[in-house]
CSV table of C-alpha atoms and ligand atoms in Angstrom, one decimal:
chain,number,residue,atom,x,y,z
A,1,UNK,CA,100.4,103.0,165.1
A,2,UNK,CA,101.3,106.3,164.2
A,3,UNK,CA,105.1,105.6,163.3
A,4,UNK,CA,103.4,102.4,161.3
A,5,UNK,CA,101.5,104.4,159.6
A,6,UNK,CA,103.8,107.1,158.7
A,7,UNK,CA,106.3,104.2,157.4
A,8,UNK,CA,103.1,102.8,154.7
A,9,UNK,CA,102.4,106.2,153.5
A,10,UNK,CA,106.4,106.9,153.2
A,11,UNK,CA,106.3,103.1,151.1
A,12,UNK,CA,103.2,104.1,149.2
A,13,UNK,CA,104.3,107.5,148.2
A,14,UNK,CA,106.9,106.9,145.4
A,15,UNK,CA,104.7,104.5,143.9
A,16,UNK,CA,101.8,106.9,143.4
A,17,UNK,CA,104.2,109.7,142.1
A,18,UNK,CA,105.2,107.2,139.4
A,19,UNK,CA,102.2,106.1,138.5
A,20,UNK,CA,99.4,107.8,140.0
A,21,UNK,CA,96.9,104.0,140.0
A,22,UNK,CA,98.0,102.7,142.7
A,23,UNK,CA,94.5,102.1,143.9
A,24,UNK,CA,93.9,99.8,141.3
A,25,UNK,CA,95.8,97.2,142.8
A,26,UNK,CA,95.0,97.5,146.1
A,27,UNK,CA,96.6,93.4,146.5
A,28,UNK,CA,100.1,94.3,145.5
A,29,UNK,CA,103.1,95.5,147.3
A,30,UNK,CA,103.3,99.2,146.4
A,31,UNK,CA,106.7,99.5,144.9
A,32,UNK,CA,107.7,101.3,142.0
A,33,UNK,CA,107.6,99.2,138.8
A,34,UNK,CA,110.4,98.9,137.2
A,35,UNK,CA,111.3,98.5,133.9
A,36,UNK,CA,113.8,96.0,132.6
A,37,UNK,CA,115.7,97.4,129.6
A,38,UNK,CA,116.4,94.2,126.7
A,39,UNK,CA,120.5,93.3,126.3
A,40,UNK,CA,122.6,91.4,123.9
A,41,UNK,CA,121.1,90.5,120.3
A,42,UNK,CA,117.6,91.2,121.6
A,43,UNK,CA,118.8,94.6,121.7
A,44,UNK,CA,120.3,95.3,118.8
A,45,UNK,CA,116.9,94.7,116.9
A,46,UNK,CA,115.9,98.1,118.6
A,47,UNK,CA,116.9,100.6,115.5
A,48,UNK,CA,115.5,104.0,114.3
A,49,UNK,CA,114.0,105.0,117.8
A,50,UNK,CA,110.8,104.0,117.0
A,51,UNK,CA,108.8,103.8,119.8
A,52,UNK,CA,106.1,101.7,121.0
A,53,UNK,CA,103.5,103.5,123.7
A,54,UNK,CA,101.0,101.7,125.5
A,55,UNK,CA,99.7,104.9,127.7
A,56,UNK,CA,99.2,103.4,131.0
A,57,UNK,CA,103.4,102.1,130.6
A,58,UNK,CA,104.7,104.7,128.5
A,59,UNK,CA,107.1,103.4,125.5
A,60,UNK,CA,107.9,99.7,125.9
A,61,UNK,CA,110.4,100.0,123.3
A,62,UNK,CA,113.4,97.1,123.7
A,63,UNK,CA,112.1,96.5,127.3
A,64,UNK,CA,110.2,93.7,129.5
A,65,UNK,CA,106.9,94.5,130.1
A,66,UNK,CA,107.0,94.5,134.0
A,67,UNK,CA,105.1,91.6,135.7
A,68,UNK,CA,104.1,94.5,138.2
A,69,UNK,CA,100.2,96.3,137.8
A,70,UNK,CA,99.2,93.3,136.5
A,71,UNK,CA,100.6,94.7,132.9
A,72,UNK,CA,101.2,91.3,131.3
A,73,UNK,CA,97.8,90.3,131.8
A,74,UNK,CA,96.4,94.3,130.7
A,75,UNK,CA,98.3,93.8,127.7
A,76,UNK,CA,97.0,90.6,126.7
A,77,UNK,CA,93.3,91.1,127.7
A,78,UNK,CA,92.7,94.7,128.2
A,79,UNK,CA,94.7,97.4,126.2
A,80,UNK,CA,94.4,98.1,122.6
A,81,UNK,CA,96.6,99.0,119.7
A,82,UNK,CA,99.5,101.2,121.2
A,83,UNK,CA,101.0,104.3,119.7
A,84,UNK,CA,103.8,104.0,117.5
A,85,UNK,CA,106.0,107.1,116.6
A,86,UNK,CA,108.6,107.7,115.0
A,87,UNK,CA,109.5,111.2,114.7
A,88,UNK,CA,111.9,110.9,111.8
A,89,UNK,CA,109.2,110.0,109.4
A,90,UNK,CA,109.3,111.8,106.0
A,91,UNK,CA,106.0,113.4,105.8
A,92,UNK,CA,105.6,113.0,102.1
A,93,UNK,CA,106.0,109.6,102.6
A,94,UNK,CA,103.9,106.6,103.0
A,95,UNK,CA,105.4,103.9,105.5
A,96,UNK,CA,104.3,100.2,106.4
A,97,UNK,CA,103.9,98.8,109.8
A,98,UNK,CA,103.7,95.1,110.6
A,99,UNK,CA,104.0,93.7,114.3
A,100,UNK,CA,104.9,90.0,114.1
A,101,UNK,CA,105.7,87.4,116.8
A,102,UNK,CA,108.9,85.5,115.7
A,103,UNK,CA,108.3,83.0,118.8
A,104,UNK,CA,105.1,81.4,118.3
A,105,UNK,CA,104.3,78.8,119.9
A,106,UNK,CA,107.5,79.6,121.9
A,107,UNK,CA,111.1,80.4,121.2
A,108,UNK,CA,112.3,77.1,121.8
A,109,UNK,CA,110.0,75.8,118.9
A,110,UNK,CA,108.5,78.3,116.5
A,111,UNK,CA,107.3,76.1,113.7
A,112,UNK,CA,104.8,78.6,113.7
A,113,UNK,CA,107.1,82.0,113.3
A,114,UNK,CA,105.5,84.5,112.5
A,115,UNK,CA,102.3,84.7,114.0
A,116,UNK,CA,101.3,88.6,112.5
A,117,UNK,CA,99.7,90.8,115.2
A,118,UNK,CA,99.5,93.5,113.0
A,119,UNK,CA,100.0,94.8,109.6
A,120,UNK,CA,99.1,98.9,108.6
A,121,UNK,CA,100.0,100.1,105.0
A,122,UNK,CA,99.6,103.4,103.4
A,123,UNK,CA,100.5,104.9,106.7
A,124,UNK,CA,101.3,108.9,106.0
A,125,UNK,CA,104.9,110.0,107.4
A,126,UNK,CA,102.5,112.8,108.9
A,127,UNK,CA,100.6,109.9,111.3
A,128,UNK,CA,103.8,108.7,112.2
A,129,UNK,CA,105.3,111.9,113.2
A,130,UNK,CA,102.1,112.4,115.6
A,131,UNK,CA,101.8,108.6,116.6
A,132,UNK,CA,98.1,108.3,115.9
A,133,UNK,CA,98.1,105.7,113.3
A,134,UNK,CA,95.2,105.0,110.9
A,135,UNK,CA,96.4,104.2,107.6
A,136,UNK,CA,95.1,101.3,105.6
A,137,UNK,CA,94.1,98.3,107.8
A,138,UNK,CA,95.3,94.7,106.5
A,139,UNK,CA,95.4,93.1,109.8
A,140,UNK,CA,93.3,94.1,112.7
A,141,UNK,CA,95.6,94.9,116.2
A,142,UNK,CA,95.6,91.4,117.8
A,143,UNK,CA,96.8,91.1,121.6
A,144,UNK,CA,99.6,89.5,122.4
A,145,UNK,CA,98.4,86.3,124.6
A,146,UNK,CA,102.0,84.2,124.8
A,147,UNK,CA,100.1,80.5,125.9
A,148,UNK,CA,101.5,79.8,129.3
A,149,UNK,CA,104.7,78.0,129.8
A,150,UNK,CA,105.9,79.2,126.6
A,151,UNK,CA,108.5,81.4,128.1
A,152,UNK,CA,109.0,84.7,126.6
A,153,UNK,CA,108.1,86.0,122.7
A,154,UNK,CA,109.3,89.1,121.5
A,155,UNK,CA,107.1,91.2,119.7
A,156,UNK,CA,108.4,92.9,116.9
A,157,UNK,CA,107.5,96.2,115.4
A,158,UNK,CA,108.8,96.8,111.5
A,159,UNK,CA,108.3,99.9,110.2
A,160,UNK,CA,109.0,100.1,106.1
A,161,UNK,CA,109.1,102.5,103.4
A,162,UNK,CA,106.3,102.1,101.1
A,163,UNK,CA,107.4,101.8,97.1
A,164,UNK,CA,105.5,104.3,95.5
A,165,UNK,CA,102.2,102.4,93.1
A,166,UNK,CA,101.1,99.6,93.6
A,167,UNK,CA,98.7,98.2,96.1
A,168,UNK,CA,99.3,96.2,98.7
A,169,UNK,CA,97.7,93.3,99.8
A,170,UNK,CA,97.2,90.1,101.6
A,171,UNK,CA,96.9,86.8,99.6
A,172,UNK,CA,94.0,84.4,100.0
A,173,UNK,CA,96.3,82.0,102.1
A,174,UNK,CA,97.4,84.9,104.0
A,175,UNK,CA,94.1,86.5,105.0
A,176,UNK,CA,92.9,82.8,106.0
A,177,UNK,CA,95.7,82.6,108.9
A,178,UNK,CA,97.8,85.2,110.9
A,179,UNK,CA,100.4,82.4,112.3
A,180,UNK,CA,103.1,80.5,109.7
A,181,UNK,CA,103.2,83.5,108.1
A,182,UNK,CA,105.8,84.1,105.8
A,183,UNK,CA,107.1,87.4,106.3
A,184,UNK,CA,110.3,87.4,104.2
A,185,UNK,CA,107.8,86.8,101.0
A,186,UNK,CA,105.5,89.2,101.6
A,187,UNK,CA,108.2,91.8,102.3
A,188,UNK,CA,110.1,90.4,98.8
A,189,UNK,CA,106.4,90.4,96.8
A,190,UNK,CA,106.1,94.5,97.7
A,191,UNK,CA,109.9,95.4,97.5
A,192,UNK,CA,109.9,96.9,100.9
A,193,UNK,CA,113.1,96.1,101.7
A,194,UNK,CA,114.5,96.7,105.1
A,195,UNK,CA,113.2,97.8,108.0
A,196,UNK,CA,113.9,101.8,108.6
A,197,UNK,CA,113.4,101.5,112.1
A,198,UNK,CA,112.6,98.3,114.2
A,199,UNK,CA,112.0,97.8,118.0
A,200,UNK,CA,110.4,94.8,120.2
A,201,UNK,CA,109.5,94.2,123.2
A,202,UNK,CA,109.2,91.0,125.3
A,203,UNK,CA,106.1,89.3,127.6
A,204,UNK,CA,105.3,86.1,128.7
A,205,UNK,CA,102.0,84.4,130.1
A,206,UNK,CA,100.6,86.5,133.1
A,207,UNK,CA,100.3,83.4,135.2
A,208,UNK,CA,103.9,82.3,134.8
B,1,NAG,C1,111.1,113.1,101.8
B,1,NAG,O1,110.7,112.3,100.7
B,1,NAG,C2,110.7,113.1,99.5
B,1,NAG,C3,110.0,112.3,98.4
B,1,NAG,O2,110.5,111.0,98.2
B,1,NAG,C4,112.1,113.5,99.1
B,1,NAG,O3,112.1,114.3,97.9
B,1,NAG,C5,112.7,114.3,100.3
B,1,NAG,O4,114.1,114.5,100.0
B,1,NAG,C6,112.6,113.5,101.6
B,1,NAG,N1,113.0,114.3,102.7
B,1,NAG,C7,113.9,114.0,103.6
B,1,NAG,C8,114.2,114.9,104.7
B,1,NAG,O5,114.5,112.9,103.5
């Protein structure tokens, strides 16, 4: 018993240094989680280290989120808006921040790309700096929820500059739906441009 005992506590240690919750999931094999880095094109949309911080995982920036701590089903159901920072903000600038979903319903099909999660303007270079976003809200933080045995979606994080004047806003059709939405116009209507930083990361249904 003792040597049994002395091998849990050695397989239970590493896991509580990494995470320090491992009492939460009592049912799971206590392991560290691990974090699977994105690769290929999926990675190369990660530009501008922008980072993406969900505080019970840290930044998710251009990664999985692990299947581990039940995360995948947190994120969907449970956490909130993360932090986003990006510490080469100009602070006498004003930025906008859309977080869109390229693959809904799924990647294979996405007749209804992009499903917006997500959309700040008027965000001050100052907020971004810090990573405690207010700004102006267009679109309220919605979870991501990929529908089961949709495989994975990415979700995408733009960050823009914001033209000087002018206000922006949703149109009527816009404000009506978040999916089908036509991101490439709005972006054209405001003159944004391109992204100055970009990252994503990548989920899929808890269950699957
Ligand atoms: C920040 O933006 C201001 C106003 O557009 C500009 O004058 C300044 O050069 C920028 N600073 C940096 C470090 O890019």
């Amino acid at each position: 018993m003792g040597l049994l005992a002395a091998v849990l506590l050695a397989a239970l240690l590493p896991g509580i240094a990494a995470r320090g919750a491992q009492a939460l999931w009592p049912d799971e094999p206590s392991h560290t989680c691990s974090f699977q880095s994105l690769s290929g094109k999926d990675s190369e949309f990660c530009r501008g280290n922008l980072e993406v911080i969900y505080p019970e995982l840290g930044d998710v920036g251009c990664t999985y989120i692990p299947s581990c701590h039940q995360s995948r089903w947190r994120i969907s159901r449970e956490w909130g808006s993360p932090r986003v920072r990006y510490p080469r903000a100009n602070k006498s600038k004003k930025y906008v921040l859309m977080l869109v979903d390229p693959d809904a319903p799924s990647r294979a099909n996405p007749r209804s790309r992009f499903w917006r999660h997500w959309l700040l303007t008027d965000v001050p270079g100052a907020e971004l700096r810090m990573g405690e976003l207010r700004g102006r809200v267009l679109t309220e933080y919605a979870r991501p929820t990929p529908p089961p045995r949709s495989g994975y979606h990415r979700y995408q994080l733009r960050l823009y500059e914001q033209p000087e004047g002018g206000r922006i806003r949703l149109g009527p059709e816009e404000r009506i739906s978040a999916g089908s939405w036509s991101l490439e116009s709005f972006v054209e209507r405001f003159q944004l441009g391109s992204p100055v930083a970009s990252t994503q990361f990548l989920t899929k249904h808890h269950e699957d």
